[in-house]
mmCIF file of C-alpha atoms in Angstrom:
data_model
loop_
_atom_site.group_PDB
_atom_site.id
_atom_site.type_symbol
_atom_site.label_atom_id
_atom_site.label_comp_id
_atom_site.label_asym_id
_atom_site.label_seq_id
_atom_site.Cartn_x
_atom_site.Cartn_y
_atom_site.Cartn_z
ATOM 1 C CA UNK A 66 17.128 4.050 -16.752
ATOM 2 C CA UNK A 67 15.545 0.958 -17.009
ATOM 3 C CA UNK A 68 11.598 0.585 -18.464
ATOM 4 C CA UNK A 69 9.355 1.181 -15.877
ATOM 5 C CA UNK A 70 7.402 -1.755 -16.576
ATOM 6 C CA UNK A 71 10.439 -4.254 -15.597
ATOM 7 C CA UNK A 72 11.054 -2.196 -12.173
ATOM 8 C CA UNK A 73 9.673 -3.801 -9.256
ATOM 9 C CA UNK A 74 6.672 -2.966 -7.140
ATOM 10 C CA UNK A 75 7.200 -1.546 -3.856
ATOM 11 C CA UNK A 76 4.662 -2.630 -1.630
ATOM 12 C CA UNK A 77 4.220 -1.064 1.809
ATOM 13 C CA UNK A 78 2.284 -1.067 5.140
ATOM 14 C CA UNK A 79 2.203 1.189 7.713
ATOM 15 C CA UNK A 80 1.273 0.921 11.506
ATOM 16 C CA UNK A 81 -0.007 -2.436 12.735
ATOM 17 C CA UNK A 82 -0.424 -4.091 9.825
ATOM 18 C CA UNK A 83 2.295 -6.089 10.842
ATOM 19 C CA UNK A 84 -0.244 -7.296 13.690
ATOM 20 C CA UNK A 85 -2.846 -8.718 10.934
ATOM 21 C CA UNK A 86 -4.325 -11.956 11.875
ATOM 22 C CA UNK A 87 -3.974 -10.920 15.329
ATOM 23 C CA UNK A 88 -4.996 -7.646 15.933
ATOM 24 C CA UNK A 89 -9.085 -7.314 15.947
ATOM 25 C CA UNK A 90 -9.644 -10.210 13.205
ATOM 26 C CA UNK A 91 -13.570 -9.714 13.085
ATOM 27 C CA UNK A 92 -12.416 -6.405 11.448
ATOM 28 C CA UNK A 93 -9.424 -6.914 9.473
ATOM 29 C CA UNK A 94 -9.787 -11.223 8.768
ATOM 30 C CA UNK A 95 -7.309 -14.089 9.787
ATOM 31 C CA UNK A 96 -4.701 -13.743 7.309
ATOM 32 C CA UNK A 97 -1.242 -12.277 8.067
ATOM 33 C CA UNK A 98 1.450 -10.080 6.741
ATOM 34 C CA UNK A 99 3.183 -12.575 5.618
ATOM 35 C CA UNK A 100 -0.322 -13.770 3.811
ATOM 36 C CA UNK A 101 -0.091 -10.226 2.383
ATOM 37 C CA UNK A 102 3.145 -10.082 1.112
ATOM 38 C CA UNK A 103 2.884 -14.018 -0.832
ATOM 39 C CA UNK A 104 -0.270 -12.984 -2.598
ATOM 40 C CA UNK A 105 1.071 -9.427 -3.844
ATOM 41 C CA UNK A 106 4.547 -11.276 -4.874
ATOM 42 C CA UNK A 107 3.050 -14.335 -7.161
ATOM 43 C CA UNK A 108 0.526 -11.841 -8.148
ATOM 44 C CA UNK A 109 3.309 -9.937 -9.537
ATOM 45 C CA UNK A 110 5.381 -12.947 -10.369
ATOM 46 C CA UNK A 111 2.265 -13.550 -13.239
ATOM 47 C CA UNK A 112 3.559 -10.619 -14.970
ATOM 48 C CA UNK A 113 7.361 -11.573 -14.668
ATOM 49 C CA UNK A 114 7.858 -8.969 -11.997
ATOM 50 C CA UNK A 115 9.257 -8.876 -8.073
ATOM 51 C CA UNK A 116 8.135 -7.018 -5.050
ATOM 52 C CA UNK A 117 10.492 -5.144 -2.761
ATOM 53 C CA UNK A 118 7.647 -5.344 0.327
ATOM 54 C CA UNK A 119 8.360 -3.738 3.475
ATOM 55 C CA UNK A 120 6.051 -2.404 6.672
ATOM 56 C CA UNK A 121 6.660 -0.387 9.641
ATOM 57 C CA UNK A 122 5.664 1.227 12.174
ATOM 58 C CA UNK A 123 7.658 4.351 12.061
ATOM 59 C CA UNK A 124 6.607 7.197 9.339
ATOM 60 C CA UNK A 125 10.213 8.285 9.085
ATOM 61 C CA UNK A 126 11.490 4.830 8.077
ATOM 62 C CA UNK A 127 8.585 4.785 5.560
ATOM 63 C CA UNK A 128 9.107 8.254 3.439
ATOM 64 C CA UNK A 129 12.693 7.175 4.119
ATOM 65 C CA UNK A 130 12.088 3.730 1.874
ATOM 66 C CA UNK A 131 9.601 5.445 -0.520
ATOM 67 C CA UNK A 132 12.287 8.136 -1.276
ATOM 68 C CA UNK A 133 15.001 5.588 -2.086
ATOM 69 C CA UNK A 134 13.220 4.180 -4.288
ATOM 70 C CA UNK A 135 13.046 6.824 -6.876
ATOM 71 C CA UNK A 136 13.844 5.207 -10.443
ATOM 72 C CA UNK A 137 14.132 1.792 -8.950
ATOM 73 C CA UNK A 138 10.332 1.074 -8.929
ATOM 74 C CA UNK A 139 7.278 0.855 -11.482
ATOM 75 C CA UNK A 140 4.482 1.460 -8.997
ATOM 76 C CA UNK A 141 3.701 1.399 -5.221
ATOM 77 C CA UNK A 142 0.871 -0.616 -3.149
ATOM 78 C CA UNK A 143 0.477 0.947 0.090
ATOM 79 C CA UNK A 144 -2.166 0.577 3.064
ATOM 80 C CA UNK A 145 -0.657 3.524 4.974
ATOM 81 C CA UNK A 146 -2.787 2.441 7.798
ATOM 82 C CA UNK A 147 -3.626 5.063 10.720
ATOM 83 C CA UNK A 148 -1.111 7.158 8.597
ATOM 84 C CA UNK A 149 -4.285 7.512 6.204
ATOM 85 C CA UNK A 150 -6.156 9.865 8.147
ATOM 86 C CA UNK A 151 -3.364 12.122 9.502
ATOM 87 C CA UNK A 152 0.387 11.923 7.808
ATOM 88 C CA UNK A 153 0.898 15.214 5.035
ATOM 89 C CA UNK A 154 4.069 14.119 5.306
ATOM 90 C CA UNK A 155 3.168 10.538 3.853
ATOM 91 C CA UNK A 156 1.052 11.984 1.723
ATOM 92 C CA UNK A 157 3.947 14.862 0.231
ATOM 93 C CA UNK A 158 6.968 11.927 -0.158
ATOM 94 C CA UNK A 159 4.708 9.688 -2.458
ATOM 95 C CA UNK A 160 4.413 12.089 -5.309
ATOM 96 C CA UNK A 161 8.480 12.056 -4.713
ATOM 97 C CA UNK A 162 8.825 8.286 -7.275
ATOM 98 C CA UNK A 163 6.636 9.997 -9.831
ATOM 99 C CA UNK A 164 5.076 6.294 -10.243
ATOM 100 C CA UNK A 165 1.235 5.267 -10.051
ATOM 101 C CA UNK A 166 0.061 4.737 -6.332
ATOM 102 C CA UNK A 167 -2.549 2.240 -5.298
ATOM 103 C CA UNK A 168 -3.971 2.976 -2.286
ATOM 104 C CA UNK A 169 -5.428 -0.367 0.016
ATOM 105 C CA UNK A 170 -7.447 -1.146 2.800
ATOM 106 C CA UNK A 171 -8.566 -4.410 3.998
ATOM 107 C CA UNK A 172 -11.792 -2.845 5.623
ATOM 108 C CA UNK A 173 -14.487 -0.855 4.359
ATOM 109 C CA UNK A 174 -13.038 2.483 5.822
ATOM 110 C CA UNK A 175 -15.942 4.627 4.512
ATOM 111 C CA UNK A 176 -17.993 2.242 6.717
ATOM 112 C CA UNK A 177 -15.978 2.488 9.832
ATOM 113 C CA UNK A 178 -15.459 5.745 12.232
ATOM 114 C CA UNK A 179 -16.020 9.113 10.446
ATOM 115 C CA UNK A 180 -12.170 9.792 11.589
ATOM 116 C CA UNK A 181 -11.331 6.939 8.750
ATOM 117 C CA UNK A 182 -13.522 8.905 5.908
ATOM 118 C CA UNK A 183 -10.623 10.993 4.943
ATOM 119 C CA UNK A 184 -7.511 9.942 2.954
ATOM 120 C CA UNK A 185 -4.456 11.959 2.375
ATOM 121 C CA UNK A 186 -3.286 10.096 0.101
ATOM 122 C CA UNK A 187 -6.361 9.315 -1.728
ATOM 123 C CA UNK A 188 -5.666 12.900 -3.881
ATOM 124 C CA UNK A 189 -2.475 11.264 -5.263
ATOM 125 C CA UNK A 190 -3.610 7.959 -5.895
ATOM 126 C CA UNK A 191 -4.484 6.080 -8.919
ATOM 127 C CA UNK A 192 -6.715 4.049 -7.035
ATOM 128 C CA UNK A 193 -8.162 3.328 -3.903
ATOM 129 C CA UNK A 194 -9.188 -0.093 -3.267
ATOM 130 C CA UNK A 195 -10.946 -0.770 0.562
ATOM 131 C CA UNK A 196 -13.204 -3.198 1.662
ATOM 132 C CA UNK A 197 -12.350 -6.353 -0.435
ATOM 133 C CA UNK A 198 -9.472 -7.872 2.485
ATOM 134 C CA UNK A 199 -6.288 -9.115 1.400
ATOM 135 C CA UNK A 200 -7.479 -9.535 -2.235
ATOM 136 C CA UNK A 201 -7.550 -5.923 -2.584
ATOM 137 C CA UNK A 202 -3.798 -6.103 -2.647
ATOM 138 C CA UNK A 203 -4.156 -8.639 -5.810
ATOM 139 C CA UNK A 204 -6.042 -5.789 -7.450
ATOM 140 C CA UNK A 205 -3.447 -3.385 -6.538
ATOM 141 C CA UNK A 206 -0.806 -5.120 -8.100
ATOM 142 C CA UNK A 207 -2.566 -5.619 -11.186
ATOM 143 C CA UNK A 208 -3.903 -2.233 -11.133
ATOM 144 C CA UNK A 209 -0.231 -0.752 -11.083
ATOM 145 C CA UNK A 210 0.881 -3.484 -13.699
ATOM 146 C CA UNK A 211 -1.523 -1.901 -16.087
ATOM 147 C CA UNK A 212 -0.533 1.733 -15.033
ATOM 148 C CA UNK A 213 2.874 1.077 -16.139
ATOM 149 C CA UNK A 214 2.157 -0.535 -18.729
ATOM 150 C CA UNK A 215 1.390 2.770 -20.429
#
């Protein structure tokens, strides 16, 4: 098997995300997914690595992806979106890679609708990064970089 560090970073959204820059901007900003998915890549690109980066809106293709990519990955990035606050199932495939997690969310959630105070996948993270907009995907990438790293 390859070192972990060297592996790619799977970075995934959930639900809606792929609506970002659209979908209620005075809560979630004017950038997009695509916005997303550049910063996290030559984020990672400063530490020689690549991002496999995917989003969707069904959970099945989701645990399906994060399964696959058992042994092929160093960490994962992942605003689960709605699937936050309600998906065990999300929550029980991402201790399946045995890789750190970072958990994001481009708004404060712990300011928002008591619904968003609870994370299943917070438990199994490494971190959880919220409130900080798209940078808090920058963070994530570095956080995993130096997860792997040891």
């Amino acid at each position: 098997m390859p070192e972990t560090a060297a592996l790619p970073i799977l970075l995934l959204n959930g639900p809606n995300l792929n609506m970002l820059g659209v979908r209620q901007p005075e809560v979630y900003g004017a950038d997009t997914l695509d916005d997303v998915v550049d910063l996290a890549t030559r984020t990672a690109a400063d530490y020689g690595l690549a991002v496999r980066a995917m989003q969707t809106n069904h959970e099945g293709e989701m645990i399906d992806a994060i399964q696959a990519a058992r042994g092929e990955i160093s960490g994962i990035v992942i605003n689960p979106g709605g699937w936050t606050h309600t998906s065990v199932a999300l929550a029980d495939a991402l201790v399946v890679p045995e890789v750190p997690i970072v958990e994001v969310h481009i708004s404060n959630v712990h300011a928002r609708e008591p619904f968003r105070h609870h994370s299943y996948v917070s438990p199994i993270a490494s971190g959880v990064i919220a409130g900080c907009g798209i940078a808090g995907y920058e963070f994530a990438v570095r956080r995993i970089v130096a997860l792997a790293a040891r």
